[in-house]
Tab-separated table of C-alpha atoms and ligand atoms in Angstrom:
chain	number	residue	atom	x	y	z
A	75	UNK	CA	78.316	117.887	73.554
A	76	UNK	CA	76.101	115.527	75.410
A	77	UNK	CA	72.295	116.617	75.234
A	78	UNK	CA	70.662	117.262	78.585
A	79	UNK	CA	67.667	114.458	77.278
A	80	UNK	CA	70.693	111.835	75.833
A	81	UNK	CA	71.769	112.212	79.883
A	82	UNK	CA	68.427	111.911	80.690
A	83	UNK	CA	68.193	108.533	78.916
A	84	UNK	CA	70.863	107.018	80.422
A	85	UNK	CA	70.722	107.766	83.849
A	86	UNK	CA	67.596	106.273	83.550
A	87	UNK	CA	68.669	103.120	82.047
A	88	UNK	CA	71.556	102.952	85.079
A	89	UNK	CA	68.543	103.331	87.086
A	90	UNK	CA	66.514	100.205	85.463
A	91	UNK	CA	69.794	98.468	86.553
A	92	UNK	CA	70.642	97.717	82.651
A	93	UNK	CA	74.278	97.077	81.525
A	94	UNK	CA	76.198	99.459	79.549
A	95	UNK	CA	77.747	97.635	76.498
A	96	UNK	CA	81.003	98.914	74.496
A	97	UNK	CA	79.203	100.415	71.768
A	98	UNK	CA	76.081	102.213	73.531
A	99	UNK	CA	75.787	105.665	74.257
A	100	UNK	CA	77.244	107.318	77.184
A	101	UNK	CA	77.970	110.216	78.546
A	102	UNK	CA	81.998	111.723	77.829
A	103	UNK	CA	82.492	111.811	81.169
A	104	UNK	CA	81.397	108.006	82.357
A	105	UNK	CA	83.818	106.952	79.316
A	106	UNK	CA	86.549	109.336	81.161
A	107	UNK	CA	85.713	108.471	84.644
A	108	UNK	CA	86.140	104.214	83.400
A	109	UNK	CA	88.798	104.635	81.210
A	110	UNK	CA	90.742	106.407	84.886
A	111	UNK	CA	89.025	103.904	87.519
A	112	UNK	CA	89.672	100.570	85.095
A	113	UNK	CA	93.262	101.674	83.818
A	114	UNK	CA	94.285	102.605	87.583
A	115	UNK	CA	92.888	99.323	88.584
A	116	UNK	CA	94.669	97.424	85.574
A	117	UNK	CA	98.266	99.245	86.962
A	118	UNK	CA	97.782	98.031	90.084
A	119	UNK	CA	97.479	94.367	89.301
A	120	UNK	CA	101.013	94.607	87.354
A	121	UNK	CA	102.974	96.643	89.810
A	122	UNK	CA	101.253	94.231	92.769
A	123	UNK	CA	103.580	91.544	91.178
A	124	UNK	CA	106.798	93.706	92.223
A	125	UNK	CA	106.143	93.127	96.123
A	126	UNK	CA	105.476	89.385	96.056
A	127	UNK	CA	107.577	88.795	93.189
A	128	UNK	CA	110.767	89.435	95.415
A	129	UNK	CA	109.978	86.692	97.259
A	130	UNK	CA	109.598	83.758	94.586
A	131	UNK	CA	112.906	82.557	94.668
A	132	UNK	CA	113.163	82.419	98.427
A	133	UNK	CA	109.571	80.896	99.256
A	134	UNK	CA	110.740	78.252	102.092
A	135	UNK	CA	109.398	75.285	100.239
A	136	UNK	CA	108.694	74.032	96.386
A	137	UNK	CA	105.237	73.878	97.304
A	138	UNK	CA	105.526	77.636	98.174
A	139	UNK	CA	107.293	78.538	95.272
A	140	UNK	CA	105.317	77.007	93.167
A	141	UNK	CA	101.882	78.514	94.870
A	142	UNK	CA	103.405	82.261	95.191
A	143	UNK	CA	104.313	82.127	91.201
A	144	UNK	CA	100.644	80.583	90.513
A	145	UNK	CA	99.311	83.799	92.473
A	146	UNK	CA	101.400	86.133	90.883
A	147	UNK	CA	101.201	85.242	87.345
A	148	UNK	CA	97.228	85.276	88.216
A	149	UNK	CA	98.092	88.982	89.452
A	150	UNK	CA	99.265	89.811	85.345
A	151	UNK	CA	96.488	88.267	83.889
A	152	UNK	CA	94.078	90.584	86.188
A	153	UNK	CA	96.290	93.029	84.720
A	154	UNK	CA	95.278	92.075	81.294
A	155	UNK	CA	91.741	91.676	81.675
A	156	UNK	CA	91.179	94.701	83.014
A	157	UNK	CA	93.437	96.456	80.020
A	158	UNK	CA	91.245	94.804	77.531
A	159	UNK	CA	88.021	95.597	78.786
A	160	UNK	CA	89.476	99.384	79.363
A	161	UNK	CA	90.316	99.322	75.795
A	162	UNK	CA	86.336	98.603	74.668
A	163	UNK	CA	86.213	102.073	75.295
A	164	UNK	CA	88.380	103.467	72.794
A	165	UNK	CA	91.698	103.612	74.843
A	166	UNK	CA	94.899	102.305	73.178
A	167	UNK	CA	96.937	99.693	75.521
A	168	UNK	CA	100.368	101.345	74.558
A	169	UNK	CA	98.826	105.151	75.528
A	170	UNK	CA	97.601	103.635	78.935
A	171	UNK	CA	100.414	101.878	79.904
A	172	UNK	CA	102.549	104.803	78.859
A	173	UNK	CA	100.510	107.631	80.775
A	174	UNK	CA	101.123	105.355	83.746
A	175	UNK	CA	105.178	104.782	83.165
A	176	UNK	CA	105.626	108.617	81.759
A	177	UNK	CA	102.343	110.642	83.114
A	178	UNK	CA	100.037	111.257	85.588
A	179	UNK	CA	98.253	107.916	86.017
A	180	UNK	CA	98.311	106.357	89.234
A	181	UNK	CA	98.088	103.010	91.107
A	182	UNK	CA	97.178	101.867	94.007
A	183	UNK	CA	99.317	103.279	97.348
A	184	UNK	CA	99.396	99.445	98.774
A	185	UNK	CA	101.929	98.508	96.300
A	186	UNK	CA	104.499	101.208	97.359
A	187	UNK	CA	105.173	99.308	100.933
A	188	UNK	CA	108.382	97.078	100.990
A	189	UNK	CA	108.118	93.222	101.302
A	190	UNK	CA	110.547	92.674	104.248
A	191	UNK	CA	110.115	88.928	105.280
A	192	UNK	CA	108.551	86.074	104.216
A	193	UNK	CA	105.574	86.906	106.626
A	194	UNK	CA	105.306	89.651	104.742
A	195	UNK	CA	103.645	87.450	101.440
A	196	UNK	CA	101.480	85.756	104.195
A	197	UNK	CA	99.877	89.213	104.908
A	198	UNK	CA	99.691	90.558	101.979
A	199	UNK	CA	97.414	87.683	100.724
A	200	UNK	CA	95.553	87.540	103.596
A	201	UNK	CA	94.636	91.251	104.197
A	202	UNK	CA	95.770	92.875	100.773
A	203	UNK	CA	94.006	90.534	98.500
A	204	UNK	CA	91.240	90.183	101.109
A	205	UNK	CA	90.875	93.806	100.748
A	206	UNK	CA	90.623	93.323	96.973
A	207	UNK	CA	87.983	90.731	97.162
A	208	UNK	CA	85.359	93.277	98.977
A	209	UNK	CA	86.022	96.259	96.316
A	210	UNK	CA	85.726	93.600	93.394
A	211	UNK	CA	82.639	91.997	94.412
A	212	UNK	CA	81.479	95.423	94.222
A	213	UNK	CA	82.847	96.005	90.898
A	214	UNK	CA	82.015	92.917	89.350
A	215	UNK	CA	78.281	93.909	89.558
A	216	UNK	CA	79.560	97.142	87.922
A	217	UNK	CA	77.133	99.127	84.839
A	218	UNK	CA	79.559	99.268	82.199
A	219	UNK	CA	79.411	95.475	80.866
A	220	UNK	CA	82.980	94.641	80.396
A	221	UNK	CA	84.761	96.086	83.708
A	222	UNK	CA	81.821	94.325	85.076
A	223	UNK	CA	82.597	90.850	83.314
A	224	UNK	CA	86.469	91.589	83.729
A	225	UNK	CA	85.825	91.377	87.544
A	226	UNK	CA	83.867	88.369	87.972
A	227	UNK	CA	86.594	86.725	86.394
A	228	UNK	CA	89.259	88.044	88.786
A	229	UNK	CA	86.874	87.214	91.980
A	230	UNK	CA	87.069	83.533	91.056
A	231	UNK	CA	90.723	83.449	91.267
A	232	UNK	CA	90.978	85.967	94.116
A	233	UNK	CA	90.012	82.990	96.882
A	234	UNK	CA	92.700	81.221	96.143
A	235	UNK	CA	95.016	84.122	97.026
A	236	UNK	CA	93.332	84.958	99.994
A	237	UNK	CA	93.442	81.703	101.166
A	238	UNK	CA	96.499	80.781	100.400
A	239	UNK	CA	97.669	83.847	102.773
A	240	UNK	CA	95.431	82.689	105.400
A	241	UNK	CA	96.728	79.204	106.069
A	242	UNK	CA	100.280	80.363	105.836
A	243	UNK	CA	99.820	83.367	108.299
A	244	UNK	CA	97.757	80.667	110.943
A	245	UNK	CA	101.042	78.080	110.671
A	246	UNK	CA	103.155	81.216	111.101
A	247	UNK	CA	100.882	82.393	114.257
A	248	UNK	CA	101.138	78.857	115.361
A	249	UNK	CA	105.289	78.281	114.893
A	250	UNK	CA	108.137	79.156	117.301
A	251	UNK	CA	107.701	82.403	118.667
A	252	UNK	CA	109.983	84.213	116.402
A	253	UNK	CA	107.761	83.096	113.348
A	254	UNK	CA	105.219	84.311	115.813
A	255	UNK	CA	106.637	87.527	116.322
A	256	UNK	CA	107.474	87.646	112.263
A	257	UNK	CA	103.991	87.065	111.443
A	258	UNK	CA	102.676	89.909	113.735
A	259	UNK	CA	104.825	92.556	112.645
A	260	UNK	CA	104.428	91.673	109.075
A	261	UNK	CA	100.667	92.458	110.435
A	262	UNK	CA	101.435	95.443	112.180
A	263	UNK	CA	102.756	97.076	109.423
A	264	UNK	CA	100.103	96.249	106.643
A	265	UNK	CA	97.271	96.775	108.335
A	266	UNK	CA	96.781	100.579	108.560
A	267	UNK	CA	98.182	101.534	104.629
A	268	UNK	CA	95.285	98.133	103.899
A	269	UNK	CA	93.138	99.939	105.352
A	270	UNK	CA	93.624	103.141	103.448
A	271	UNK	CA	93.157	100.640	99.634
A	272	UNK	CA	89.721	101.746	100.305
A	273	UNK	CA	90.598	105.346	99.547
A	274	UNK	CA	89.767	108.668	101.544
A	275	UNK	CA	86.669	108.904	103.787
A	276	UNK	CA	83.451	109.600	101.635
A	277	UNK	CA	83.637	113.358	102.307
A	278	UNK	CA	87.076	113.207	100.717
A	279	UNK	CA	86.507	111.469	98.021
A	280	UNK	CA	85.309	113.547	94.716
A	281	UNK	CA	85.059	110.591	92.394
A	282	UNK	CA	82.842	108.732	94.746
A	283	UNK	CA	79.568	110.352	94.769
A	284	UNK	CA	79.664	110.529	90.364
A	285	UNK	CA	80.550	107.196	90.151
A	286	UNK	CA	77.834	105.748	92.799
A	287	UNK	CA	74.956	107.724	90.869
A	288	UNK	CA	76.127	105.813	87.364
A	289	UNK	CA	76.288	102.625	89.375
A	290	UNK	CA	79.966	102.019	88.890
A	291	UNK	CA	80.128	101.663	92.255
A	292	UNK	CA	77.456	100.445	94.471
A	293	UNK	CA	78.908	100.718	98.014
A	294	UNK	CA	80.958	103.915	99.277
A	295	UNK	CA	84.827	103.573	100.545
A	296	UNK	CA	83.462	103.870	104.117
A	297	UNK	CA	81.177	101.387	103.646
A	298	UNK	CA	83.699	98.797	101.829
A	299	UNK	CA	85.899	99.531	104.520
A	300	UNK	CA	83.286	98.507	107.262
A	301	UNK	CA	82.742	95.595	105.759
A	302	UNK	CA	86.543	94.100	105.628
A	303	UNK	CA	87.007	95.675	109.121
A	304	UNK	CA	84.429	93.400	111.066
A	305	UNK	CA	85.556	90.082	108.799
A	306	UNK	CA	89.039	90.847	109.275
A	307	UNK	CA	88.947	91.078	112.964
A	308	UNK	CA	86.949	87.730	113.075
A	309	UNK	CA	89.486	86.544	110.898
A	310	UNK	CA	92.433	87.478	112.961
A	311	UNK	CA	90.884	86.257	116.441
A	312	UNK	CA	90.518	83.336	114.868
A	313	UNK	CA	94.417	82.455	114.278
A	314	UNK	CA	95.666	84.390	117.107
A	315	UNK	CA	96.629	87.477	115.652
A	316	UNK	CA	95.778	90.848	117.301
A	317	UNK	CA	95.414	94.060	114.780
A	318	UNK	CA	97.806	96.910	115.812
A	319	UNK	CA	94.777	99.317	116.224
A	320	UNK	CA	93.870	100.048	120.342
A	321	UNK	CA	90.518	101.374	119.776
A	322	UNK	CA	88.869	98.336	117.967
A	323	UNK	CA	85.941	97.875	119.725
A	324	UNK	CA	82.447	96.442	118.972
A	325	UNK	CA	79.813	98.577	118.557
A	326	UNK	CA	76.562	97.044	119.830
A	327	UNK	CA	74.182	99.553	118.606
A	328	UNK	CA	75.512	99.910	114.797
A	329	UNK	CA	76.370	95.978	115.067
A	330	UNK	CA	79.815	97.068	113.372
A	331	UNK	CA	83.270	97.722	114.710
A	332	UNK	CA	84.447	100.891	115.399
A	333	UNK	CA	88.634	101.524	114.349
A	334	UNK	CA	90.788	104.392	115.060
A	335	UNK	CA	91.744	107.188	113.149
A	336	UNK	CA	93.219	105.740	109.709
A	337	UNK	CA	96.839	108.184	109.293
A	338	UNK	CA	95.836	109.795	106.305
A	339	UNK	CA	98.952	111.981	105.740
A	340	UNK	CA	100.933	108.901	105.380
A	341	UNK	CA	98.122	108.263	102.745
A	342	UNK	CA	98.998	111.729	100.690
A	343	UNK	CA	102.659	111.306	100.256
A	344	UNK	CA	102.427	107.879	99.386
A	345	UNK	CA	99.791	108.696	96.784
A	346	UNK	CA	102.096	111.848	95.492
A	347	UNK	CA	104.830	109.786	95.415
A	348	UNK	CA	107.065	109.790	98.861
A	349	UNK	CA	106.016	106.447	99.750
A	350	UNK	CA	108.923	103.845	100.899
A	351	UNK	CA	108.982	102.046	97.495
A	352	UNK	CA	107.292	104.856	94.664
A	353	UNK	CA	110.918	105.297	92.962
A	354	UNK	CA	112.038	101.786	93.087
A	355	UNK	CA	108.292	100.300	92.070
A	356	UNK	CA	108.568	103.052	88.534
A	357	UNK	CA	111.732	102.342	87.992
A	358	UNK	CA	111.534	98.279	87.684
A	359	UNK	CA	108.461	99.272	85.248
A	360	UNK	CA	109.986	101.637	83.554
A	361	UNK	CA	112.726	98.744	82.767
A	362	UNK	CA	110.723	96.196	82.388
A	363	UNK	CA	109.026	97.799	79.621
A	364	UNK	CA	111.825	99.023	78.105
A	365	UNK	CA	113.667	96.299	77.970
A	366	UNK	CA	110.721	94.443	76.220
A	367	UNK	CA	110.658	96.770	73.525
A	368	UNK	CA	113.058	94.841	71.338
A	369	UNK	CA	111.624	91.689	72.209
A	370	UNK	CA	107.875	93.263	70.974
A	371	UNK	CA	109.515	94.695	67.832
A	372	UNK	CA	111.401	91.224	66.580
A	373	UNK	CA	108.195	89.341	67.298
A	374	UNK	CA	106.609	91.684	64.845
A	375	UNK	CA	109.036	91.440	62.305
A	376	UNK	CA	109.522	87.800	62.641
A	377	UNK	CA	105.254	87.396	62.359
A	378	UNK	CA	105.871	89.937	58.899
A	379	UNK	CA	108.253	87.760	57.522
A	380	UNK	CA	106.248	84.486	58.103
A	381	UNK	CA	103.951	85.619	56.509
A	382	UNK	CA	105.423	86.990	53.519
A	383	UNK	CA	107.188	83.547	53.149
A	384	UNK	CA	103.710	81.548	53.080
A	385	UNK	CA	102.720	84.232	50.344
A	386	UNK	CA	105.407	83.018	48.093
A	387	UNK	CA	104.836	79.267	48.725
A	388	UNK	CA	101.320	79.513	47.823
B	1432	UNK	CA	109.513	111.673	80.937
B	1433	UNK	CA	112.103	109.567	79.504
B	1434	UNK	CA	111.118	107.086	76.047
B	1435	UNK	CA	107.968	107.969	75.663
B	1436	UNK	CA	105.948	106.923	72.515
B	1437	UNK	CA	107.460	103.811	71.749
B	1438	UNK	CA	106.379	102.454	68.196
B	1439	UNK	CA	105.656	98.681	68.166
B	1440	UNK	CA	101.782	97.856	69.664
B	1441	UNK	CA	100.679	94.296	68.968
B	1442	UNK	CA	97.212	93.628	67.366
B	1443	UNK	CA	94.465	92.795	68.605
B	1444	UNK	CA	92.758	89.665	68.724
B	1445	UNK	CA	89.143	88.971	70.063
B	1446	UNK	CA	89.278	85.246	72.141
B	1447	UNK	CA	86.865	83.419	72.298
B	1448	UNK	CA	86.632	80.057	74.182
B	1449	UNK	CA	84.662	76.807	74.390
B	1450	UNK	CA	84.131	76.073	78.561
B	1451	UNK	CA	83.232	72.035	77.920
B	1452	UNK	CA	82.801	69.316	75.464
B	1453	UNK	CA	79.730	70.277	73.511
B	1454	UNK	CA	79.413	73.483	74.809
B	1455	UNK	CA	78.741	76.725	72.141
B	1456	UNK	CA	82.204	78.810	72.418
B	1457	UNK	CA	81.718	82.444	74.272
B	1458	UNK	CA	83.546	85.759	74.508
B	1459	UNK	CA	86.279	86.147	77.043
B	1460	UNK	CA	87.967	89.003	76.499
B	1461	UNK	CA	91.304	90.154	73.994
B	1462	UNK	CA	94.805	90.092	73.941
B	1463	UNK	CA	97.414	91.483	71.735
B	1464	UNK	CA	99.951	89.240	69.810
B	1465	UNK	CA	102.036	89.706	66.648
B	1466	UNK	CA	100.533	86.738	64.838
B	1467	UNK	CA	97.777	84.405	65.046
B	1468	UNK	CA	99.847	81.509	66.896
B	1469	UNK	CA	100.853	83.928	69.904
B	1470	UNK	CA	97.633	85.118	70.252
B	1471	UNK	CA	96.190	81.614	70.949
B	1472	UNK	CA	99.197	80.690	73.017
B	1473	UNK	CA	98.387	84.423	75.038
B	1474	UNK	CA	94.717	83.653	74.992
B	1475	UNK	CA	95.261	79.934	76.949
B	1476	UNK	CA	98.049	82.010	79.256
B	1477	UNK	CA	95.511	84.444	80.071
B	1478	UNK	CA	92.044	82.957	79.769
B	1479	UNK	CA	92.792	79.431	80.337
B	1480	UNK	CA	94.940	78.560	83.728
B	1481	UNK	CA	92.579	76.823	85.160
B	1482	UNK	CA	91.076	74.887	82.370
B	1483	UNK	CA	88.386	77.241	81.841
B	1484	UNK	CA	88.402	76.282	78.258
B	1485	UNK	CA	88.944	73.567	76.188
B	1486	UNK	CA	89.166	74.953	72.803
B	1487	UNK	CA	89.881	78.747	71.865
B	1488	UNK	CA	88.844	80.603	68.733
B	1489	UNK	CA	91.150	84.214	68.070
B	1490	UNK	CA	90.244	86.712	65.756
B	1491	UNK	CA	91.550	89.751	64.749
B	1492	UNK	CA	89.808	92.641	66.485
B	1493	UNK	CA	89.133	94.719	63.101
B	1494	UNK	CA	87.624	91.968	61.581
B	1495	UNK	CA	84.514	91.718	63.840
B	1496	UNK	CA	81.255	93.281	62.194
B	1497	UNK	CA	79.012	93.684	64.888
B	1498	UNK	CA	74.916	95.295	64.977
B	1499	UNK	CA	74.961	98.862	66.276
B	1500	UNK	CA	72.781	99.694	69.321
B	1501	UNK	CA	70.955	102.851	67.411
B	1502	UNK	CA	69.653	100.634	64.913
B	1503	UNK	CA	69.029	97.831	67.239
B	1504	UNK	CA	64.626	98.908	67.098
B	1505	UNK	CA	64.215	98.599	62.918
B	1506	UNK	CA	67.212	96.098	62.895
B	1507	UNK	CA	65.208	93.470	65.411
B	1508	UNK	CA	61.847	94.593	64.289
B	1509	UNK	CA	61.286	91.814	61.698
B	1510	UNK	CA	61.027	89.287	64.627
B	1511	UNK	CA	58.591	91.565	66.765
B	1512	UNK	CA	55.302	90.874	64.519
B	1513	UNK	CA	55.754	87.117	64.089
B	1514	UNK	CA	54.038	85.328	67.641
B	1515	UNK	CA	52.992	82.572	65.013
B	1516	UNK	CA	57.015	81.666	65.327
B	1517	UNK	CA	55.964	80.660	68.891
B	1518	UNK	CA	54.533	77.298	70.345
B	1519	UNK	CA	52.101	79.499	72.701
B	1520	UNK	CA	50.573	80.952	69.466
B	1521	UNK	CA	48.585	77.293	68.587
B	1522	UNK	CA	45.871	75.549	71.109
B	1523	UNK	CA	46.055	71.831	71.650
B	1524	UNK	CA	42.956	69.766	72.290
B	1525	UNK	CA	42.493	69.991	76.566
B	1526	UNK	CA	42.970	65.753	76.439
B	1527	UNK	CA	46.096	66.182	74.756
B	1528	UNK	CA	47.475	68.989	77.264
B	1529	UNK	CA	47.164	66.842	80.371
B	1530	UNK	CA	48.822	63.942	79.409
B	1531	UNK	CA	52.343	65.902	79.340
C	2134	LIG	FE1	94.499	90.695	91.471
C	2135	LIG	FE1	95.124	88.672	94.024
């Protein structure tokens, strides 16, 4: 059991603002709490491919091809960083990635929304990645060392994804007016469950508070959320786009904008599983991963082998 | 709940790259690979896209010895008592000083 004074200690070290490294103390429950947040965040990268993925093979140009697979292999190695880093804390890759294809272990609702046009990859860097870029700023100034490292490295290639999204929505928004009309129901339909990547208001959000007062987190959901809100709609002006939301409206006393009510039933089913895409998204895991296992298992045996051979020749 | 505890898990492999020419090499991160030439060829797929290093080092996770942080006091001590190991510790004559 974890000593009221051992608590003690740390808190106060979180509160000197000094990183918490692999093999330092800490309390069961930060380990518990990381080894949830980062392995959530790691199955979201690799599912993230499914959506876009779709899409490779009928990108309108080379140059798009080529760009959308660049982004989406980036999307597995965020995947991988953030398994590594959640496996400094004594989590085994196999029992993570199998709690997530066979248990409880969730990802995030985004992914679980179909890919229906081409627009469709436009918006999803532009606001979806966007969105990712304000939570992992946040996170990459993170107290436990290696989620914290993990995300620095994933904010340097997140740009790039955003940006890429950008410029192809602003051509879209500036084509003939059915790529007009593509590009603003691709936005139309991302922009509320994009909204909702932030998770539940503060008051509805258990986790939040625990991992705030370890420094995990620094900002609330609400507060994230503000924050992409008033650069998005900036951002949307700017290329001609409106947001599908009628009560946007500019607050002059809090300086912020004030949104509508975010649908946050749609929000419940898709997190327990009745979203659009839940069955399909587990499935193409689920096949993925078994169909690699052979492949894992005669790289193994062929690495054995090797090396028994260079035992005899020696 | 369909295959669930398949066998066959990689090891693990510590990466560490070198950023430039000349440059000491630093931690990135780990990745798993059956043998020591996957794991490099892993560790450039998924440290390395965009040239972030030009030479890699891998080595297998259980072969890292590392300090541990509750002997870190009596472990660093020896270094604590020694200010004579520093260039502030020795006075230089004032003429000497301004000419730097
Ligand atoms: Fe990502
Ligand atoms: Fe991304």
């Amino acid at each position: 059991m974890d000593t009221q004074q051992q608590l003690d200690e740390f808190q106060k070290r979180i509160d000197n603002g000094e990183t918490i490294e692999p093999k330092d103390w800490m309390p069961e429950r930060y380990r518990k709490q990381l080894i949830r947040m980062m392995s959530q965040h790691a199955h979201s990268e690799i599912v993230g491919m499914l959506p876009e993925g779709n899409w490779i093979t009928r990108a309108p140009s080379l140059k798009r091809k080529m760009v959308l697979l660049a982004k989406v292999q980036d999307e597995a190695g965020h995947g991988l960083y953030l398994y590594s880093a959640t496996e400094t804390l004594g989590a085994e890759r196999r029992e993570l990635v199998e709690d997530y294809l066979y248990g409880n272990a969730k990802y995030s609702s985004i992914f679980n929304y179909p890919t229906l046009t081409y627009a469709d990859i436009c918006v999803i860097g532009w606001l979806v990645d966007g969105a990712a870029i304000v939570n992992q700023t946040m996170l990459a100034k993170s107290s436990y060392g290696p989620y914290a490292r993990a995300n620095l490295r994933i904010c340097k290639e997140e740009s790039f994804h955003k940006k890429q999204g950008y410029e192809m929505l602003a051509k879209m928004a500036d084509g003939t007016p059915e790529q007009q009309r593509m590009a603003q129901d691709a936005v139309n339909r991302w922009w509320w469950p994009t909204l909702m990547m932030f998770g539940p208001h503060d008051s509805d959000s258990p986790n939040s508070a625990e991992l705030i007062k370890w420094a995990v987190k620094t900002k609330t959901n609400d507060e994230l959320r503000q924050h992409f809100v008033d650069r998005m709609v900036m951002e949307a002006e700017a290329i001609g786009i409106s947001l599908p939301d009628p009560n946007l409206k500019y607050n002059e006393e809090t300086g912020h904008w004030d949104f509508g009510d975010i649908p946050w039933d749609e929000f419940w089913s898709v997190v327990k599983g009745d979203g659009p895409m839940n069955r399909e998204r587990m499935r193409a895991r689920r096949k993925a991963y078994e169909d690699g296992e052979w492949v894992r298992e005669a790289a193994m045996e062929y690495a054995r082998k090797k090396k028994l051979r260079e035992g005899k020749a020696s | 709940m369909n295959k669930k505890n398949q066998k066959t898990e990689w090891p693990l492999w510590e990466v560490f790259y070198q950023p430039k020419d000349g440059k000491p090499f630093e931690h990135a991160g780990s990745v798993h690979a059956p043998d020591a030439e996957m794991a490099l060829q892993n560790a450039r797929d998924t440290y390395a896209r965009r040239n972030e290093g030009i030479a890699f080092w891998v080595v297998p996770s259980d072969q890292i010895v590392a300090s541990t942080p509750e002997d870190v006091g009596p472990f660093f001590d020896p270094a604590n008592d020694k200010p004579y190991r520093h260039p502030q510790f020795y006075s230089v004559p004032r003429a000497v000083k301004k000419r730097k």
